[in-house]
PDB file of C-alpha atoms in Angstrom:
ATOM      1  CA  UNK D   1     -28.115   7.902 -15.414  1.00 48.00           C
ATOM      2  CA  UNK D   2     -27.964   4.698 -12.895  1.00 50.00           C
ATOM      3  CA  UNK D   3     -28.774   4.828  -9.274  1.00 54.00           C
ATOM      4  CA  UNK D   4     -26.409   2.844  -7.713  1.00 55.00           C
ATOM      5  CA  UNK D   5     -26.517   4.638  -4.248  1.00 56.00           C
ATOM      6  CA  UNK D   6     -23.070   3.951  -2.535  1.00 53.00           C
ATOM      7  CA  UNK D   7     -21.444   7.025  -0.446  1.00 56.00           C
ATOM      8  CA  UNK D   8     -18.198   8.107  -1.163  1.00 53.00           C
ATOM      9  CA  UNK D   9     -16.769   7.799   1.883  1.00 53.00           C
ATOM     10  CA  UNK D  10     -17.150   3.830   1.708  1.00 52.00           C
ATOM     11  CA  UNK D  11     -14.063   4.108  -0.183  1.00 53.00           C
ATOM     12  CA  UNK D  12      -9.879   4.599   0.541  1.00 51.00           C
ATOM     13  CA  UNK D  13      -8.056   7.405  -0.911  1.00 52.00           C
ATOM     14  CA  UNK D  14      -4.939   5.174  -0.272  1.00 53.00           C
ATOM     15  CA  UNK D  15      -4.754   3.252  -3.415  1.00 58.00           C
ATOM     16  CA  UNK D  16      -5.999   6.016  -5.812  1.00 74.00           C
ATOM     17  CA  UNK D  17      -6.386   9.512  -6.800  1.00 84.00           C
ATOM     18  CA  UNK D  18      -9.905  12.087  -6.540  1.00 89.00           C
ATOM     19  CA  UNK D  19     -10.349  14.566  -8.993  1.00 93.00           C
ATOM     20  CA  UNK D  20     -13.886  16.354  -7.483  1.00 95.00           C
ATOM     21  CA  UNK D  21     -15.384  18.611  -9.979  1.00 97.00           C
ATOM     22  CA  UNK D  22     -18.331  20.974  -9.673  1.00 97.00           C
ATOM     23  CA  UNK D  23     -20.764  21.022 -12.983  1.00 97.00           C
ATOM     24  CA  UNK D  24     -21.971  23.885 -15.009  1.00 96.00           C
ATOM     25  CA  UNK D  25     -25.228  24.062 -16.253  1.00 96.00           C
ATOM     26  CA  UNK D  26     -25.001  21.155 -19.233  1.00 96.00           C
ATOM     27  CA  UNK D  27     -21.214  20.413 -19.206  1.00 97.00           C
ATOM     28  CA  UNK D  28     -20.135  16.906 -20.314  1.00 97.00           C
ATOM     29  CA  UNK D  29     -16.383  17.107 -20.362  1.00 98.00           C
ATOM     30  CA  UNK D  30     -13.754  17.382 -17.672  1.00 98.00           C
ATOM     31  CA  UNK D  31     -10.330  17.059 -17.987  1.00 96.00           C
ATOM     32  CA  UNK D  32      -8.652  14.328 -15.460  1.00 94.00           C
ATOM     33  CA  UNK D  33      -5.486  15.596 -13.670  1.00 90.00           C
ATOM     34  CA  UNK D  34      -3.904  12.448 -14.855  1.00 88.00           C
ATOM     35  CA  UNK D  35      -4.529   9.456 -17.405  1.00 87.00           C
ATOM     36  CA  UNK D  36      -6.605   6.697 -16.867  1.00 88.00           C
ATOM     37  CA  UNK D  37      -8.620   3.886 -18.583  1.00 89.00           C
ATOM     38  CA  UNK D  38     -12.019   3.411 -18.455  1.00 89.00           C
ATOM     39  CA  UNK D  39     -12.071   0.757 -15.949  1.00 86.00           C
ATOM     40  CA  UNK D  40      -9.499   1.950 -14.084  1.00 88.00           C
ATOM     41  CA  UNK D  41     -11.612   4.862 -13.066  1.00 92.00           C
ATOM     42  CA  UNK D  42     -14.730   5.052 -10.482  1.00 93.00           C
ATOM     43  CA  UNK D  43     -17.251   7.965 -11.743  1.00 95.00           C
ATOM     44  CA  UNK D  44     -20.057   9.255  -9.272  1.00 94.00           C
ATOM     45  CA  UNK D  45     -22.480  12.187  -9.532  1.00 96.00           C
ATOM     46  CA  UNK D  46     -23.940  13.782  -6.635  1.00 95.00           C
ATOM     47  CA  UNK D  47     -22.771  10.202  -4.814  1.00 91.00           C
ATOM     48  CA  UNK D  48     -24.821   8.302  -7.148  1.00 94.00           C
ATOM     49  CA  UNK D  49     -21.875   5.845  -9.551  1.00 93.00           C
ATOM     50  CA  UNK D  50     -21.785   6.154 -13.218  1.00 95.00           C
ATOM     51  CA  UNK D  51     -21.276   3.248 -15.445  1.00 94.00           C
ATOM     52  CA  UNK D  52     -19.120   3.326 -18.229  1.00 93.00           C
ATOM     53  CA  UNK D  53     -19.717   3.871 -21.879  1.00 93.00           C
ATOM     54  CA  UNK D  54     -23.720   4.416 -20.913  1.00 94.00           C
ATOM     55  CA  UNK D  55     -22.980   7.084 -18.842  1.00 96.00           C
ATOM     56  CA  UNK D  56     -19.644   8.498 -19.761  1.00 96.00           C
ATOM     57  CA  UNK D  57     -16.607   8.001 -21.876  1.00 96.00           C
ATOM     58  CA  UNK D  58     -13.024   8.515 -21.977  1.00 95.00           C
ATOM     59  CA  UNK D  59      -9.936   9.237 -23.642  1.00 93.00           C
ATOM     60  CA  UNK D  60      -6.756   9.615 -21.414  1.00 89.00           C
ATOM     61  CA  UNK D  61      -7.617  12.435 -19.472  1.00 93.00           C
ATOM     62  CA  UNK D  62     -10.298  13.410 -21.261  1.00 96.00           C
ATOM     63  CA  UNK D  63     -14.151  12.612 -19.128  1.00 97.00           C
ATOM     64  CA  UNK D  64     -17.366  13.155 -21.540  1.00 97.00           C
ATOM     65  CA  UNK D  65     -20.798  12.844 -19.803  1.00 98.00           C
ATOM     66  CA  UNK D  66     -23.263  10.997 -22.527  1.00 97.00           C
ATOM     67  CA  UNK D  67     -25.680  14.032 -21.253  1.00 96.00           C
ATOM     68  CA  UNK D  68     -24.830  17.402 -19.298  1.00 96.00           C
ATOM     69  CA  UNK D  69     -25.198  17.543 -15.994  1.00 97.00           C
ATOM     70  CA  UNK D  70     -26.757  19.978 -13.696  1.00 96.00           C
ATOM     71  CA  UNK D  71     -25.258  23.196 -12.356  1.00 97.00           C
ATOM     72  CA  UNK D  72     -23.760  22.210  -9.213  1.00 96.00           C
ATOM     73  CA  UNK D  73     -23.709  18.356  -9.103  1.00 97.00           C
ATOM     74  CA  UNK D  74     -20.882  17.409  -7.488  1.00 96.00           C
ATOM     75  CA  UNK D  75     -18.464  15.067  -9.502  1.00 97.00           C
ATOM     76  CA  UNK D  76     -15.697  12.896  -8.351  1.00 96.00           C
ATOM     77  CA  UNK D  77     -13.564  10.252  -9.765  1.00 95.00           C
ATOM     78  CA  UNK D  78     -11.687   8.342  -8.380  1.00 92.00           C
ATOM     79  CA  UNK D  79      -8.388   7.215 -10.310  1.00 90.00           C
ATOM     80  CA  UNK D  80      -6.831   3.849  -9.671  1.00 83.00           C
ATOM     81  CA  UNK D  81      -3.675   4.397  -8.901  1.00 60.00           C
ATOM     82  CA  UNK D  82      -0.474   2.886 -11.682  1.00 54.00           C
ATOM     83  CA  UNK D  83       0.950   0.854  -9.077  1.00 48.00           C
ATOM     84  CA  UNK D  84      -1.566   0.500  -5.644  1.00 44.00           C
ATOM     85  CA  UNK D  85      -0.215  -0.683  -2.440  1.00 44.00           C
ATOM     86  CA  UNK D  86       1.823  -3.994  -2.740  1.00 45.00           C
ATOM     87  CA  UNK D  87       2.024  -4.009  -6.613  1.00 48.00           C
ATOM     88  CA  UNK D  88       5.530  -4.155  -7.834  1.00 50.00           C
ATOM     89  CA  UNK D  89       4.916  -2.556 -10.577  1.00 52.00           C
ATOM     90  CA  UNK D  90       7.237  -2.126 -13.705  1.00 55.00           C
ATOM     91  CA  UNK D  91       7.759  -2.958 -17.530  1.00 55.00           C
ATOM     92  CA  UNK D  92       5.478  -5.318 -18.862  1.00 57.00           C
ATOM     93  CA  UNK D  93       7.744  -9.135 -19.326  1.00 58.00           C
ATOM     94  CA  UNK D  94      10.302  -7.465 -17.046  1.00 60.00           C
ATOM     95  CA  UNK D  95      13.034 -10.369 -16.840  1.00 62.00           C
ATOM     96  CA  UNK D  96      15.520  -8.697 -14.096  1.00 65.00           C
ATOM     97  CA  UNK D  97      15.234  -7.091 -11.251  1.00 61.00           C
ATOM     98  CA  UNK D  98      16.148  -3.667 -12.798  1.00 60.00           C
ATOM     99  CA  UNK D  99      13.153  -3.709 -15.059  1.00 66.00           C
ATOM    100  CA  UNK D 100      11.129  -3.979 -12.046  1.00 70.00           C
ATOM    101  CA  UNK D 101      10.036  -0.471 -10.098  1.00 71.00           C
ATOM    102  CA  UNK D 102      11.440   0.244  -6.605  1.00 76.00           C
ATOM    103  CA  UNK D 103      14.131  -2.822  -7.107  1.00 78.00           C
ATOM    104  CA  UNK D 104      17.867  -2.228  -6.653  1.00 79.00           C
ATOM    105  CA  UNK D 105      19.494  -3.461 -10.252  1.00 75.00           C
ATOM    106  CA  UNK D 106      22.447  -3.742  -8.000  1.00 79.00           C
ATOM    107  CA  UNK D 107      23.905  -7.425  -8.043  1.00 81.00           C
ATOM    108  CA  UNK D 108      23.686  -9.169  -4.711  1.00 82.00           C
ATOM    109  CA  UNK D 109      26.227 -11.219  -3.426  1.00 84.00           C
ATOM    110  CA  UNK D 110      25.803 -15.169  -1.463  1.00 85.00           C
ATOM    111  CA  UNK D 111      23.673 -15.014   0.869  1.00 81.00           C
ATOM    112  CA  UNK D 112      22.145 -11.840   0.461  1.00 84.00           C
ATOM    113  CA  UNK D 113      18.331 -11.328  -0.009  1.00 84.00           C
ATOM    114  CA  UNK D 114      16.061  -8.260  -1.022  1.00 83.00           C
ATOM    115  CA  UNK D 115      15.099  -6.232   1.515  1.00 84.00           C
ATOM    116  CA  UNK D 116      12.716  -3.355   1.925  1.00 81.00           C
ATOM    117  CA  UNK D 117      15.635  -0.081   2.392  1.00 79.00           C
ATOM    118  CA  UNK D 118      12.742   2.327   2.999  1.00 78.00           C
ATOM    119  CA  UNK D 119      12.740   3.475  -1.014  1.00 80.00           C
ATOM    120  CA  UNK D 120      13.076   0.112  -2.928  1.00 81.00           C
ATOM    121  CA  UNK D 121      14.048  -3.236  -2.711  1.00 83.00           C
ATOM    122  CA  UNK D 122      18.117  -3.801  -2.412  1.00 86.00           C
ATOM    123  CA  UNK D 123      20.229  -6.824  -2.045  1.00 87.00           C
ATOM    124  CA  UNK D 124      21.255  -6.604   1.575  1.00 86.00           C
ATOM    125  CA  UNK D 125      22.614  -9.835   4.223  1.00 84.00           C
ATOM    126  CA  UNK D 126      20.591 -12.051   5.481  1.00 75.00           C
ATOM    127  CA  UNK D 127      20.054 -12.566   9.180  1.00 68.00           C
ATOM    128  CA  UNK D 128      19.999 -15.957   9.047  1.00 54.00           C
ATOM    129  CA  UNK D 129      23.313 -15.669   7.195  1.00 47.00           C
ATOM    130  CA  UNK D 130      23.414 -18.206   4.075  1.00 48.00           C
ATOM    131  CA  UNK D 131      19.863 -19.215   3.665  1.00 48.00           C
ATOM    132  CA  UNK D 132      18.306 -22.423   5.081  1.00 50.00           C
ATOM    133  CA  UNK D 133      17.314 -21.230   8.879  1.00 52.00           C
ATOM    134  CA  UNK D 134      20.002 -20.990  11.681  1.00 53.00           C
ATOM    135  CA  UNK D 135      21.657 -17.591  12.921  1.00 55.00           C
ATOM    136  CA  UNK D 136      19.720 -14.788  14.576  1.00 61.00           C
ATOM    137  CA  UNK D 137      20.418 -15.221  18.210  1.00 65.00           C
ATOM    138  CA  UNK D 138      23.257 -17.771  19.704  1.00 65.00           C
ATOM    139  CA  UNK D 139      22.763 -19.430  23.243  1.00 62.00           C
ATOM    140  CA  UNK D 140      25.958 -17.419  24.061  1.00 67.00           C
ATOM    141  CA  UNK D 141      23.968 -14.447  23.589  1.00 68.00           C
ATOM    142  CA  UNK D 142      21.570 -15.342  26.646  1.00 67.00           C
ATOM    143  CA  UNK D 143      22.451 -14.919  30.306  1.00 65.00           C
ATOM    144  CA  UNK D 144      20.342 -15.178  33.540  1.00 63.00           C
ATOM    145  CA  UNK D 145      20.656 -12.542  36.033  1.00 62.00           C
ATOM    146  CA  UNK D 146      20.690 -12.991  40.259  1.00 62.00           C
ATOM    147  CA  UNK D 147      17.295 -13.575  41.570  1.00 59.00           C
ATOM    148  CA  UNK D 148      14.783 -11.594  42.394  1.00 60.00           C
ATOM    149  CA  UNK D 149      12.446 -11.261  45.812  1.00 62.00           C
ATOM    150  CA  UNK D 150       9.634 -13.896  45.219  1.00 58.00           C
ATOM    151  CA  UNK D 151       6.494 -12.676  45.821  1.00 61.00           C
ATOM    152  CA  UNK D 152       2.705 -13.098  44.328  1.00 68.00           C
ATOM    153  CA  UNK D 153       2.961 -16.154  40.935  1.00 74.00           C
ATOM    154  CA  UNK D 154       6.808 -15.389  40.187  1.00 75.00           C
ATOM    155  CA  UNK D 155       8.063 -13.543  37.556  1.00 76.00           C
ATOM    156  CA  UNK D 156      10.610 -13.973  34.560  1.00 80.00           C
ATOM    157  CA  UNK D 157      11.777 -10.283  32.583  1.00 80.00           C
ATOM    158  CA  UNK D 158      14.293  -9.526  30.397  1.00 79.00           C
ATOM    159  CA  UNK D 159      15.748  -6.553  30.031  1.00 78.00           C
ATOM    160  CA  UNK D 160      16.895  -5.490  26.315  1.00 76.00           C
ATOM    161  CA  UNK D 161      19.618  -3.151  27.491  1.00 76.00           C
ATOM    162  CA  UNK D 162      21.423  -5.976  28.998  1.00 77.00           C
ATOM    163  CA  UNK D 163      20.144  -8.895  27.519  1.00 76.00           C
ATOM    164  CA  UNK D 164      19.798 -10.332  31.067  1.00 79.00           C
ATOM    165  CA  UNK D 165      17.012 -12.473  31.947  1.00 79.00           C
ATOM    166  CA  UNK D 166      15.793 -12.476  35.783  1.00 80.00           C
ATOM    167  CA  UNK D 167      13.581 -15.308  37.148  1.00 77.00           C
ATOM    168  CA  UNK D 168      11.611 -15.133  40.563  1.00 77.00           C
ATOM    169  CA  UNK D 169      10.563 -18.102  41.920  1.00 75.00           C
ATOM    170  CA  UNK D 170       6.387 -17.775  42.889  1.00 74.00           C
ATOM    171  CA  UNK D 171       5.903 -18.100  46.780  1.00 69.00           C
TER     172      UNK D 171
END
């Protein structure tokens, strides 16, 4: 088997799956707790990585050692996940929004743009209203409140209860 010497904890369990496996005395198959393709899986033995098809095969879910391993080598593999972090996943070609995973196939309306609803992606208003910049905040929407007692460099706060703003003049 290769030495490629890498410890496991130089990788992130947040974009994929760890099936950890103990070995009998000259067992070559385990059986993945979910399909996978050859290189969508990472292999190691006893922290030491595998390489495919001269160290192992596989079929779905189904992980076969080219020789057995020893009784108590520790084996993990890691199992890219379908969609990782910031893939948006869904059928291959996909030409709508519906086909696509975690996207509303609800039809927005002018002026509306996707946004994130905390479980998928749904038409929803836009804050700058109908697209090209503009909106948000309005001048109306400031105010400047009585003045403070200077001391030290000055000061400007605003408070986001009131939307006040309050200036003291530096001394």
């Amino acid at each position: 088997m290769a030495i490629n010497l890498i410890p496991q904890r130089a990788f992130s369990n947040d974009d994929m799956a760890t099936d950890t496996f103990t070995a009998t005395a000259g067992q070559t198959v385990f059986t993945l707790s979910r399909s996978a393709t050859l290189n969508g899986i990472l292999v190691h033995v006893n922290d030491v990585i595998q390489q495919p098809t001269a160290d192992y095969t596989l079929s779905t879910v189904t992980l076969t050692f080219n020789s057995g391993l020893t009784v108590g080598d520790d084996v993990r593999v890691r199992i890219m996940t379908e969609r990782p972090l910031g893939s948006a996943g869904g059928a291959s070609g996909a030409t709508t929004l519906g086909a696509l995973n975690d996207v509303s196939s609800a039809s927005p309306s002018s002026g509306q743009v996707l946004k994130w609803s905390g479980t998928q992606w749904a038409p929803a208003a836009d804050a700058t209203g109908g697209g090209g910049g503009g909106g948000g905040i309005a001048l109306s929407d400031l105010s400047i409140g009585s003045e403070g007692t200077p001391s030290g460099n000055g000061l400007i706060a605003y408070n986001n209860s009131t939307g006040v703003f309050s200036y003291t003049p530096a001394t």
